[in-house]
XYZ file of C-alpha atoms in Angstrom:
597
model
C -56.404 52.981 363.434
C -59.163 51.102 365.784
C -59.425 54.032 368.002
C -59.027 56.546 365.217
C -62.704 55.333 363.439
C -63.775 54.178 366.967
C -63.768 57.918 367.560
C -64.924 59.876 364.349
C -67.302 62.845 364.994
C -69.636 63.056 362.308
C -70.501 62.526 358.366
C -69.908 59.716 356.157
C -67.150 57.529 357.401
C -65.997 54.000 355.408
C -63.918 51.837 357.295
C -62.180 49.032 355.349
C -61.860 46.088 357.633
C -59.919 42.506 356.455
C -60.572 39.512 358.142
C -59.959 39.386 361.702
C -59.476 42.922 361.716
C -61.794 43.491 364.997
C -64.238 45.259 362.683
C -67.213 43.944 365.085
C -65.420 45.402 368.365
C -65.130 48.480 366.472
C -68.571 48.625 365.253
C -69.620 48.150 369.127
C -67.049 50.502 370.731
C -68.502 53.253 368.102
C -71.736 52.753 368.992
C -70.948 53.545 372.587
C -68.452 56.295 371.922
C -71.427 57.878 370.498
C -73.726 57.600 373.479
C -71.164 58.185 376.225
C -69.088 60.835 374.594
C -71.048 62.226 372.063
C -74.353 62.697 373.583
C -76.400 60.401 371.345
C -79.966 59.241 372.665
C -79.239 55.081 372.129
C -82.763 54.904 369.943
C -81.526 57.593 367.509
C -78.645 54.868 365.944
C -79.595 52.350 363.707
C -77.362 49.625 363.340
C -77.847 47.441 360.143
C -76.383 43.824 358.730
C -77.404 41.013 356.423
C -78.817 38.564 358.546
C -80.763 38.618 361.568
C -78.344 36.185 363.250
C -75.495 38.809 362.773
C -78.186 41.645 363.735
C -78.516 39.370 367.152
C -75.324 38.817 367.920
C -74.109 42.386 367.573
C -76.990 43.432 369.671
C -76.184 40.916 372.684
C -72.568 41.777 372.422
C -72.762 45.055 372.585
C -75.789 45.143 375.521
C -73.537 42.642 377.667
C -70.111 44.733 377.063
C -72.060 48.292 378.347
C -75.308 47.247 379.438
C -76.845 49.851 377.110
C -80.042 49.054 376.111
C -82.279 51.030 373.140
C -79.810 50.741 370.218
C -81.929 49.493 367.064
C -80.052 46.579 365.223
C -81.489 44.490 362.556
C -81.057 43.902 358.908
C -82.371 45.918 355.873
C -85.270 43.818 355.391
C -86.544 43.870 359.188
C -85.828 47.794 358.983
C -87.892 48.152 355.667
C -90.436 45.906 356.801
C -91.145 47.593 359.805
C -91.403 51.516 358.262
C -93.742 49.813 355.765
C -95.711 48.347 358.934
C -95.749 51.328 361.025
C -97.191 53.558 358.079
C -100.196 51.108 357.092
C -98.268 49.706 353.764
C -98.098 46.117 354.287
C -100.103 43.058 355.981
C -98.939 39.920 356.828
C -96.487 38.627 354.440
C -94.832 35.389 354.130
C -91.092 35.393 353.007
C -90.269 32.973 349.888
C -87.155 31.357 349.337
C -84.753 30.172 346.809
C -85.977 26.678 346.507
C -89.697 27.863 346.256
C -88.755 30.356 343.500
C -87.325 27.379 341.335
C -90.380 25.282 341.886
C -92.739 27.845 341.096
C -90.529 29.136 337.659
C -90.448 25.445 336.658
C -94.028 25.294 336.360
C -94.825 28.705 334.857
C -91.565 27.770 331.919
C -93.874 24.376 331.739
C -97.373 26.183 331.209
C -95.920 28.335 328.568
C -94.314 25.499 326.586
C -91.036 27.079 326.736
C -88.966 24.137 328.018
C -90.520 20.659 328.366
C -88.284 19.839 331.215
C -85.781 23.049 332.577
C -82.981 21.734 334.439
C -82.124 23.809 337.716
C -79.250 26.116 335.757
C -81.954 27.841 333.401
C -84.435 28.557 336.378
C -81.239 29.819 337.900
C -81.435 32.318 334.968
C -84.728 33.269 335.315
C -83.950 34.013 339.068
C -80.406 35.788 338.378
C -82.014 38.386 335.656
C -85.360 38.513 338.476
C -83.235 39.784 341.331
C -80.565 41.797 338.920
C -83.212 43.486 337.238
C -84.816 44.480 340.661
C -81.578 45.173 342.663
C -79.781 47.419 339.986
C -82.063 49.303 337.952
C -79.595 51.368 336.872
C -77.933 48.744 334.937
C -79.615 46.821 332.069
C -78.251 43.043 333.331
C -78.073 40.689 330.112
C -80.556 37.204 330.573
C -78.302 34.735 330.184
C -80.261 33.167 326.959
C -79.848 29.724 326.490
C -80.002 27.920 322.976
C -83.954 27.016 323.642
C -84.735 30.765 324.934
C -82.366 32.990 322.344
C -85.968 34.213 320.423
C -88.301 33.737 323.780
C -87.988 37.213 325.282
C -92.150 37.901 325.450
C -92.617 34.811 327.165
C -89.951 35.185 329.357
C -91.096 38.628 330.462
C -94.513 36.664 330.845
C -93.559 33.841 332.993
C -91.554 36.835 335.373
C -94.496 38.857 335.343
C -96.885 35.686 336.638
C -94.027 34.657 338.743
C -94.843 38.093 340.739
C -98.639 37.705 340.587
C -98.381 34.198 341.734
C -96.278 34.935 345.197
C -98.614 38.057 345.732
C -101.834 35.617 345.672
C -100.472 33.468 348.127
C -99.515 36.295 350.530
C -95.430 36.162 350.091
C -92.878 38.614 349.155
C -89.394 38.072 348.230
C -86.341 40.381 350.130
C -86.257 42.175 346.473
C -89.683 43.134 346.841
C -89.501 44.750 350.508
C -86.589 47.195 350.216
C -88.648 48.041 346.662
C -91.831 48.930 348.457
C -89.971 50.683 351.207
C -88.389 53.249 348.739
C -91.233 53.812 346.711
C -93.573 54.948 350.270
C -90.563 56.876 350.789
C -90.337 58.553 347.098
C -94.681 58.937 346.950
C -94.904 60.486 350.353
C -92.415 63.136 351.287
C -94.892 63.393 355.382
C -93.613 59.770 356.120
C -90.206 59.831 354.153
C -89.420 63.286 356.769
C -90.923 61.064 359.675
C -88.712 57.918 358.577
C -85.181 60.887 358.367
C -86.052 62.295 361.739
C -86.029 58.439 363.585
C -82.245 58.236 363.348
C -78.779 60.574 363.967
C -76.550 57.943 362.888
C -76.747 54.630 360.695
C -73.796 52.515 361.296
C -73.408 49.434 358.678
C -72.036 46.155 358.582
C -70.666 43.921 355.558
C -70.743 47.216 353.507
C -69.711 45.451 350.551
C -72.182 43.254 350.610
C -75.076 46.494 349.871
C -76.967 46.170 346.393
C -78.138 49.527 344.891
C -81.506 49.279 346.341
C -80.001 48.931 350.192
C -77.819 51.765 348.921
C -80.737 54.265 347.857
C -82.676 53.410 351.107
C -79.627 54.461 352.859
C -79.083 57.746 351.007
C -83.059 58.622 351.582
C -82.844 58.037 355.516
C -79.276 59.425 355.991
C -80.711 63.118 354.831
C -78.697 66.124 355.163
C -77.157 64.999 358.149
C -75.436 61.552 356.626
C -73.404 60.466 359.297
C -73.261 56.932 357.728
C -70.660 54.229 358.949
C -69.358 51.832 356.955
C -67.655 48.939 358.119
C -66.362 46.626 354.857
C -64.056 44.533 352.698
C -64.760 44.771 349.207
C -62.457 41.385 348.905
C -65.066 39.289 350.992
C -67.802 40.064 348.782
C -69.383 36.928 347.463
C -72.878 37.762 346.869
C -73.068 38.980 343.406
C -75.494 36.705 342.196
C -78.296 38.099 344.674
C -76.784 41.886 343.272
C -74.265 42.573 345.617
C -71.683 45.073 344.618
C -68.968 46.049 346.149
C -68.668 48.672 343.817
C -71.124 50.844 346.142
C -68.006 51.192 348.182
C -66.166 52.998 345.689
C -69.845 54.875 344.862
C -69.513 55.789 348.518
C -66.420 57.436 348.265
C -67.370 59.450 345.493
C -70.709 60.106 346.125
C -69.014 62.201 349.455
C -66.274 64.779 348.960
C -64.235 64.582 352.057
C -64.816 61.855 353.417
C -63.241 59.918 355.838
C -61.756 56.631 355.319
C -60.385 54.159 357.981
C -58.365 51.243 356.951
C -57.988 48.498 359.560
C -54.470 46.433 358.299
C -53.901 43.701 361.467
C -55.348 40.122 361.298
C -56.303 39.180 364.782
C -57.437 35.855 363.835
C -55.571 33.992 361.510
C -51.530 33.229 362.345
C -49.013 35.031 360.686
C -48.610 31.849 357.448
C -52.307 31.570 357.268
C -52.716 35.024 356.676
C -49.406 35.841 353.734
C -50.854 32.242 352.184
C -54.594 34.134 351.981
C -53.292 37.878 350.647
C -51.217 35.894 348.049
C -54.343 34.258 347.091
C -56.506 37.298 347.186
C -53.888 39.039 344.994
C -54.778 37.360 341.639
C -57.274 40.181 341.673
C -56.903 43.292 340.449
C -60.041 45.277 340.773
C -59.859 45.839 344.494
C -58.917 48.575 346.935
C -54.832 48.997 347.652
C -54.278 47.525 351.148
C -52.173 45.298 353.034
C -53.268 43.114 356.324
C -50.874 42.147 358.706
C -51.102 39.565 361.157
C -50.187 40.076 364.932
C -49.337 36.289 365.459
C -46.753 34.278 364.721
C -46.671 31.045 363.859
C -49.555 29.001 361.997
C -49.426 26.129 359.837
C -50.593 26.036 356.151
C -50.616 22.028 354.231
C -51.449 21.014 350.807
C -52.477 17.360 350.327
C -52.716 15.979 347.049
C -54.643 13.283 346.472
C -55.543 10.947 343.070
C -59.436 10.672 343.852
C -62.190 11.995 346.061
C -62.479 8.356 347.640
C -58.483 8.692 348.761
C -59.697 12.352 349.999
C -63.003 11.717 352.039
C -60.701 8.619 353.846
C -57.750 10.612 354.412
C -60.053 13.657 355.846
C -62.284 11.407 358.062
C -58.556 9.795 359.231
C -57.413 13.471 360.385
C -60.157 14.589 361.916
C -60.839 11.242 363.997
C -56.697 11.888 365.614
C -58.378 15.335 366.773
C -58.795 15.629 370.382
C -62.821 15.440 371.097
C -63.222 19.068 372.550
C -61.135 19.938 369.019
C -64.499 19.259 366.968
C -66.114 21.661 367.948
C -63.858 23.865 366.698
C -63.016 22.474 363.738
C -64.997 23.177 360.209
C -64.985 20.947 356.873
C -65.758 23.832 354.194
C -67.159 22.960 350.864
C -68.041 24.511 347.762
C -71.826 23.817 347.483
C -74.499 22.586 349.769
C -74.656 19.617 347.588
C -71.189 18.606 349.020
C -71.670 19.332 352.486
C -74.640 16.789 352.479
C -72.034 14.465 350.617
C -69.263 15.150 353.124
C -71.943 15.020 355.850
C -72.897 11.643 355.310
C -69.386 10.366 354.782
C -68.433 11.459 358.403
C -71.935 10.967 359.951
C -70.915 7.050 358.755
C -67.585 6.914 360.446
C -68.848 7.737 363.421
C -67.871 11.454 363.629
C -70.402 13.820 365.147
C -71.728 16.285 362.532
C -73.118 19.426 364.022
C -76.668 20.581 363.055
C -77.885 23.936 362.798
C -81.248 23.285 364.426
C -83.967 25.903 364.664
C -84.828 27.911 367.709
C -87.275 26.768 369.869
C -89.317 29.654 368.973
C -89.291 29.036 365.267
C -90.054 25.114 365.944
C -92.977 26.109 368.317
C -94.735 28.704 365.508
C -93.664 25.571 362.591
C -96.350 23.251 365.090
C -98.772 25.480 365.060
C -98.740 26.126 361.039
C -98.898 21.983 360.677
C -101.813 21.678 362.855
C -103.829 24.678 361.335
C -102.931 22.744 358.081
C -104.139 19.892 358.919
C -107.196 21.093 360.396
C -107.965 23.020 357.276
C -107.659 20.028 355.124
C -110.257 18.254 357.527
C -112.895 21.107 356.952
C -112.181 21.269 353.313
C -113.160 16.997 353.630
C -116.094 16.738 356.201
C -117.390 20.738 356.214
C -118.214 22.162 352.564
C -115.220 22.822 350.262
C -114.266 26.414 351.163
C -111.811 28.303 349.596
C -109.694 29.578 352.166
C -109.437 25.641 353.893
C -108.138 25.015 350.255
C -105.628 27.625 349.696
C -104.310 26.627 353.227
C -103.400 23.460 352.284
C -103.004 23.287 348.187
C -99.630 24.376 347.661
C -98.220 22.076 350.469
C -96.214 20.301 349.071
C -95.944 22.834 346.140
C -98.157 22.124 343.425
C -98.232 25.357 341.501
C -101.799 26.182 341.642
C -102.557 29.710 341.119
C -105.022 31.431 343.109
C -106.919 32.635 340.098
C -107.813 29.182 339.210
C -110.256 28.975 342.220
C -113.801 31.177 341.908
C -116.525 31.839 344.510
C -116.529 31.153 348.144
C -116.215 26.881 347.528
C -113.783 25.291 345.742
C -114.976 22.948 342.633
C -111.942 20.747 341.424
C -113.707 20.671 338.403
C -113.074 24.226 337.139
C -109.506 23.951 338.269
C -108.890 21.197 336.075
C -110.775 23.376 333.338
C -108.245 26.325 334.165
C -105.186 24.160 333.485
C -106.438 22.262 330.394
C -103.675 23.171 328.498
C -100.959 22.040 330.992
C -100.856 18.432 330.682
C -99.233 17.690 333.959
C -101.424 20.061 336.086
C -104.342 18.771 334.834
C -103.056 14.684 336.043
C -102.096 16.071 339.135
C -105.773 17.748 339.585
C -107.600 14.525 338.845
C -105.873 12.977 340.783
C -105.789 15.305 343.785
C -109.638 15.252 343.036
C -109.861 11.319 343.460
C -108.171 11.383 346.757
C -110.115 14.401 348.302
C -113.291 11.839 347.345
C -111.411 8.907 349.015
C -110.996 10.521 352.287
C -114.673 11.698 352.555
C -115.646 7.956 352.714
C -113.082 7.203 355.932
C -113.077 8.455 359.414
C -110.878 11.532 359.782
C -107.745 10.061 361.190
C -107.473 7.853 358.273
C -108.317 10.855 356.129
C -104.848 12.559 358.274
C -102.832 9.455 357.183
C -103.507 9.733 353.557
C -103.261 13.439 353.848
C -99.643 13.174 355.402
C -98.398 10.173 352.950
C -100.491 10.337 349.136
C -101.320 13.904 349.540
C -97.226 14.792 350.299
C -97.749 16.840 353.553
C -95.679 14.427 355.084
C -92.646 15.533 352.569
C -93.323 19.000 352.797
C -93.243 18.892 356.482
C -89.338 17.267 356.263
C -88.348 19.374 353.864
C -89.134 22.668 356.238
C -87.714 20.911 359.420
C -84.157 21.688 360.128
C -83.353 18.362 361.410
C -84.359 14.425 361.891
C -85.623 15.022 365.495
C -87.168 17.779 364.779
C -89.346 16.003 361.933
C -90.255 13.125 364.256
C -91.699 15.723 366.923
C -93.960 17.445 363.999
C -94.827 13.319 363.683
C -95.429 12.704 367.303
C -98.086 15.882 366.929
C -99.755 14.122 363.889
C -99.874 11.108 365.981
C -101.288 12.709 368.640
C -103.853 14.855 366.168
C -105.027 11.500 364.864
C -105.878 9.820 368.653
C -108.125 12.650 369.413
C -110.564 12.470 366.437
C -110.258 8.866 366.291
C -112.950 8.797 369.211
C -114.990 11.869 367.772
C -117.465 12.114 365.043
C -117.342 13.584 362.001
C -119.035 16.464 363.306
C -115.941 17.241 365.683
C -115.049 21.040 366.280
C -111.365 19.952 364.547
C -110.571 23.247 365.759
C -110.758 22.199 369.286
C -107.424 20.204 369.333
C -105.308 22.995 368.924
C -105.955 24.094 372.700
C -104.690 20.648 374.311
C -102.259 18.943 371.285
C -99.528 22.142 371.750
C -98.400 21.310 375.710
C -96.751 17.961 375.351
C -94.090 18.249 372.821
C -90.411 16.345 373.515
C -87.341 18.431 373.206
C -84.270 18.229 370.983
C -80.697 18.312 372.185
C -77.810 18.875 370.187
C -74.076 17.790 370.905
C -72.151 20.226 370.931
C -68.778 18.593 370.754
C -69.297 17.887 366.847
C -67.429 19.472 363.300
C -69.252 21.834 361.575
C -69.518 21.022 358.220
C -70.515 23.886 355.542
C -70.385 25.923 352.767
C -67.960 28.679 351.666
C -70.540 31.358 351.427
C -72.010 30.584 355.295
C -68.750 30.618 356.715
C -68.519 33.770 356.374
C -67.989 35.951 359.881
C -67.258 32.706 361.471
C -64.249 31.613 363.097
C -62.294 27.952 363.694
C -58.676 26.879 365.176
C -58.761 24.385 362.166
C -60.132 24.626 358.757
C -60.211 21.773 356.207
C -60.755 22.403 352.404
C -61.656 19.674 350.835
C -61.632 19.640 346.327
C -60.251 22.866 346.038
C -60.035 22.125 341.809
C -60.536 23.845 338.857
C -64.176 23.199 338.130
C -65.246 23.372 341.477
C -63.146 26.418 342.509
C -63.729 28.804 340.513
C -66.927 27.369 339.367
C -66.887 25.725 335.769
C -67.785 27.985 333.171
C -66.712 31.298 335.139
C -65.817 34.345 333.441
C -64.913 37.892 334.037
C -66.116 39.365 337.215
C -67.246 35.997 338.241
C -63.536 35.038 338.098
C -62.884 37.561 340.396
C -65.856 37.086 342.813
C -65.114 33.231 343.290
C -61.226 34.337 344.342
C -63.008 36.027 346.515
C -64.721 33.200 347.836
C -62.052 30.915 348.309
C -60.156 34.079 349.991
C -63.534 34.086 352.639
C -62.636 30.069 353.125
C -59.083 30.479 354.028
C -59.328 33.501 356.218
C -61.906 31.380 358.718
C -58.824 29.771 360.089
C -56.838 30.996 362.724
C -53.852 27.690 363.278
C -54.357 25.137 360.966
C -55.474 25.130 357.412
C -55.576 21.796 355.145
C -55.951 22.597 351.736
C -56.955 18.887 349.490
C -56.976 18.642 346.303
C -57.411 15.608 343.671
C -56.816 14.274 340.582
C -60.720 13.520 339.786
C -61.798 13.822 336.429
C -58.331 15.343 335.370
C -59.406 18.417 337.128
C -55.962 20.346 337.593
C -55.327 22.437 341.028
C -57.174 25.570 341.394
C -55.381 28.364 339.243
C -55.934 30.499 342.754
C -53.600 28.388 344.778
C -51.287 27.035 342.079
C -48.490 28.966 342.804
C -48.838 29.808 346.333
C -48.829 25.805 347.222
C -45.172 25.477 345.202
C -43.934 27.765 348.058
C -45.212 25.766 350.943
């Protein structure tokens, strides 16, 4: 069945590929077929995936296996981004994140009144209906009202709607936002939506069932007339629903194209042959899901269930296992967890028995353009002190750490404190943290500038803001060293100092970060995802924690489908623990499937 998708001419194609399945040797075997045998110019496919570290590694496999060079491989949002580049629709942009959209929601729900202290699960509403409402217009997704909200639906509306003025101020855009923009240049201008059609021959897709409506329609407008699309997917590893994934769009595909051709890929190269019947049993408890059946092609694998009466018990008998692994083992070895809460938990338990925790540091790349933003920061802050109180020196620097002050709170050219504490009158805590953001501004005019740095890094919060966007410990103390070294140089300078001057000489010096190698990777169910181990340990896999407490419907479905993702990342050993903590019975997934063990 490989060589029969491998091989397929032309038109819409939709290959369903389980785990293990070789889907990614497929993928790059197509892309060549096309080239070598069918005459295909390598910049007229587009290859697109979720992430840009699966964009990369698809790119360097396939350019190392033919030495073909000229394929375009990215993600939707790097393919959106750059047609609304090329045609003049777009500046600069800064991507936001999940933890910056809570923070920012927080305080709008607080300057409205609607909730005098929102715990994380409502702004998690606000966020779910944001992206739902975005991603499938075509639906009318339900906000999830909660006893405070039921009668609140004009404010909510407001704090969305300021919520999207706020991130444009500041220059970011969320991923919603970018495929959004990208199919309405598309829809207003018919000149660049032609020019945008005639770039490609053939799009070939990865983790199909992990498109959203909007990917979908962007799809459908570059495809044309000629819609030789490839899909490559597995509607049961689809596990991002709450961002609007639906794996529905693979059925949508079917129908949407008469005749066309599907591919089913049934053998498990990965996982052995009792890893793999222990999965499909577990996958079977749902019911909306393409008919298929995966195989394995090895024998052999081993499958254990150990019960234990408290997380204590389990965290000693897991660190006891993994320490009578062989070292070069580790490495290949993952501890998956449910939530990123409980891989810092599990993290630090191991980390403290002395077993070597790998970290998922940035590239050097990334850590060299994170110096650079710290040091404009922190000159910025010094020419907001010493050299008149302009307004971009303050929006540089005001949000970091996030303090929620909106761009339309500052007027004119300088920045007066005093109208921004005027602007947020009615907001109680904004108005504190103003004064007192005020007071400490006027502190550090009256001290040299590298004691004005110091307070900067530790009352003002920079200091926390910087940890909390480094990836790792060493990397933090580096960014340190730099405001170390920052703080030497003016020390001997007036107060008249170019600050600006540093940045030529600070950059050259910086000490480098290793990371061992021969460690366990400890993480969560959703990152796992296309990754691979010899041994896999599953650690709390209870009701409550798997599937999620309060989970209904689809969601049912969706966090079998989750757990199915865990399992299927081992390919010879699988330890499945479970406890008796807070009389939280077995997960209803795995109940009967552990009885046969």
């Amino acid at each position: 069945m490989q060589m029969r998708a491998i091989s397929h001419i032309r038109g819409p194609a939709l290959v369903v590929a389980g785990p293990g399945s070789g889907k990614t040797f497929v993928i790059v075997s197509r892309i060549y077929d096309l080239i070598s045998l069918q005459n295909v110019s390598p910049d007229r496919i587009l290859v697109l995936t979720f992430s840009k570290a699966a964009a990369n590694e698809m790119k360097e496999r396939f350019e190392n296996a033919y030495s073909v060079q000229g394929v375009n491989f990215g993600t939707f949002h790097a393919a959106a981004y750059g047609f609304l580049k090329e045609f003049g629709m777009i500046r600069d942009i800064k991507l936001i994140n999940e933890s910056e959209k809570i923070r920012i929601l927080k305080n709008f729900i607080k300057n409205h009144d609607l909730i005098k202290d929102p715990d994380d699960e409502t702004i998690l509403m606000f966020i779910e209906y944001l992206s739902k409402k975005k991603n499938c217009p075509k639906e009318d997704p339900v906000f999830r009202y909660s006893e405070e909200l039921s009668d609140k639906y004009d404010d909510i509306k407001r704090v969305l709607d300021e919520y999207q003025t706020f991130i444009k101020d500041e220059g970011m855009i969320d991923f919603d936002d970018m495929i959004i923009r990208c199919i309405d240049m598309f829809k207003n201008d018919s000149v660049i939506k032609e020019k945008a059609r005639m770039r490609f021959d053939h799009i070939i897709i990865d983790e199909f069932q992990d498109i959203n409506f909007m990917q979908y329609e962007m799809i459908k407008i570059l495809s044309g007339d000629k819609n030789n699309v490839f899909a490559v997917g597995d509607d049961d590893q689809s596990i991002y629903g709450f961002r609007g994934a639906s794996y529905g769009i693979m059925k949508t595909f079917l129908d949407d194209n008469p005749g066309i051709k599907r591919y089913t890929l049934s053998e498990n190269y990965r996982s052995k042959k009792r890893i793999t019947e222990f999965a499909s049993a577990v996958i079977n408890f749902n019911k909306d899901r393409f008919d298929k059946e995966f195989i394995s092609v090895k024998e052999g694998g081993n499958v254990r269930h150990i019960h234990l009466s408290s997380h204590r018990e389990e965290e000693d008998e897991l660190v006891k296992m993994i320490k009578d692994l062989k070292g070069e083992e580790l490495k290949d070895t993952a501890v998956i967890l449910r939530t990123n809460r409980d891989v810092a938990l599990f993290s630090a338990v191991l980390s403290k028995n002395g077993i070597r925790v790998k970290e998922r540091s940035a590239s050097m790349a990334n850590k060299e353009k994170k110096s650079l933003e710290m040091l404009e920061d922190i000159i910025s802050f010094l020419n907001f002190v010493y050299k008149g109180q302009r307004r971009s020196d303050f929006i540089r620097f005001m949000n970091k750490p996030q303090r929620y002050i909106q761009r339309g709170a500052l007027t004119g050219e300088k920045t007066d404190l005093k109208k921004i504490m005027d602007y947020y009158r009615k907001n109680h805590d904004m108005l504190s943290m103003i004064i007192d953001l005020d007071k400490t501004i006027g502190l550090c005019r009256s001290l040299s500038p590298d004691l004005a740095v110091s307070i900067f890094m530790n009352k003002m919060g920079y200091g926390s803001y910087l940890k909390s966007k480094c990836n790792s410990g060493p990397e933090y103390s580096d960014m340190i060293n730099l405001t170390e070294s920052i703080k030497k140089m003016i020390s001997r300078s007036s107060v008249t100092y170019d600050f600006r001057e540093i940045l030529t000489d600070i950059i050259e010096n910086k000490p480098t970060q290793n990371n061992d190698k021969n460690s366990i990777n400890v993480i969560t169910m959703h990152s796992s995802k296309g990754l691979e181990f010899k041994n896999v340990f599953l650690p709390d896999v209870n009701e409550g924690i798997i599937p999620a407490k309060n989970s209904s419907g689809r969601e049912l479905e969706e966090e079998c489908r989750l757990l199915y993702v865990a399992l299927t990342r081992a390919s010879d050993n699988l330890i499945i623990m479970t406890t008796d903590e807070r009389n939280r019975d077995i997960s209803r997934y795995i109940k009967k499937q552990i009885k046969r063990l």
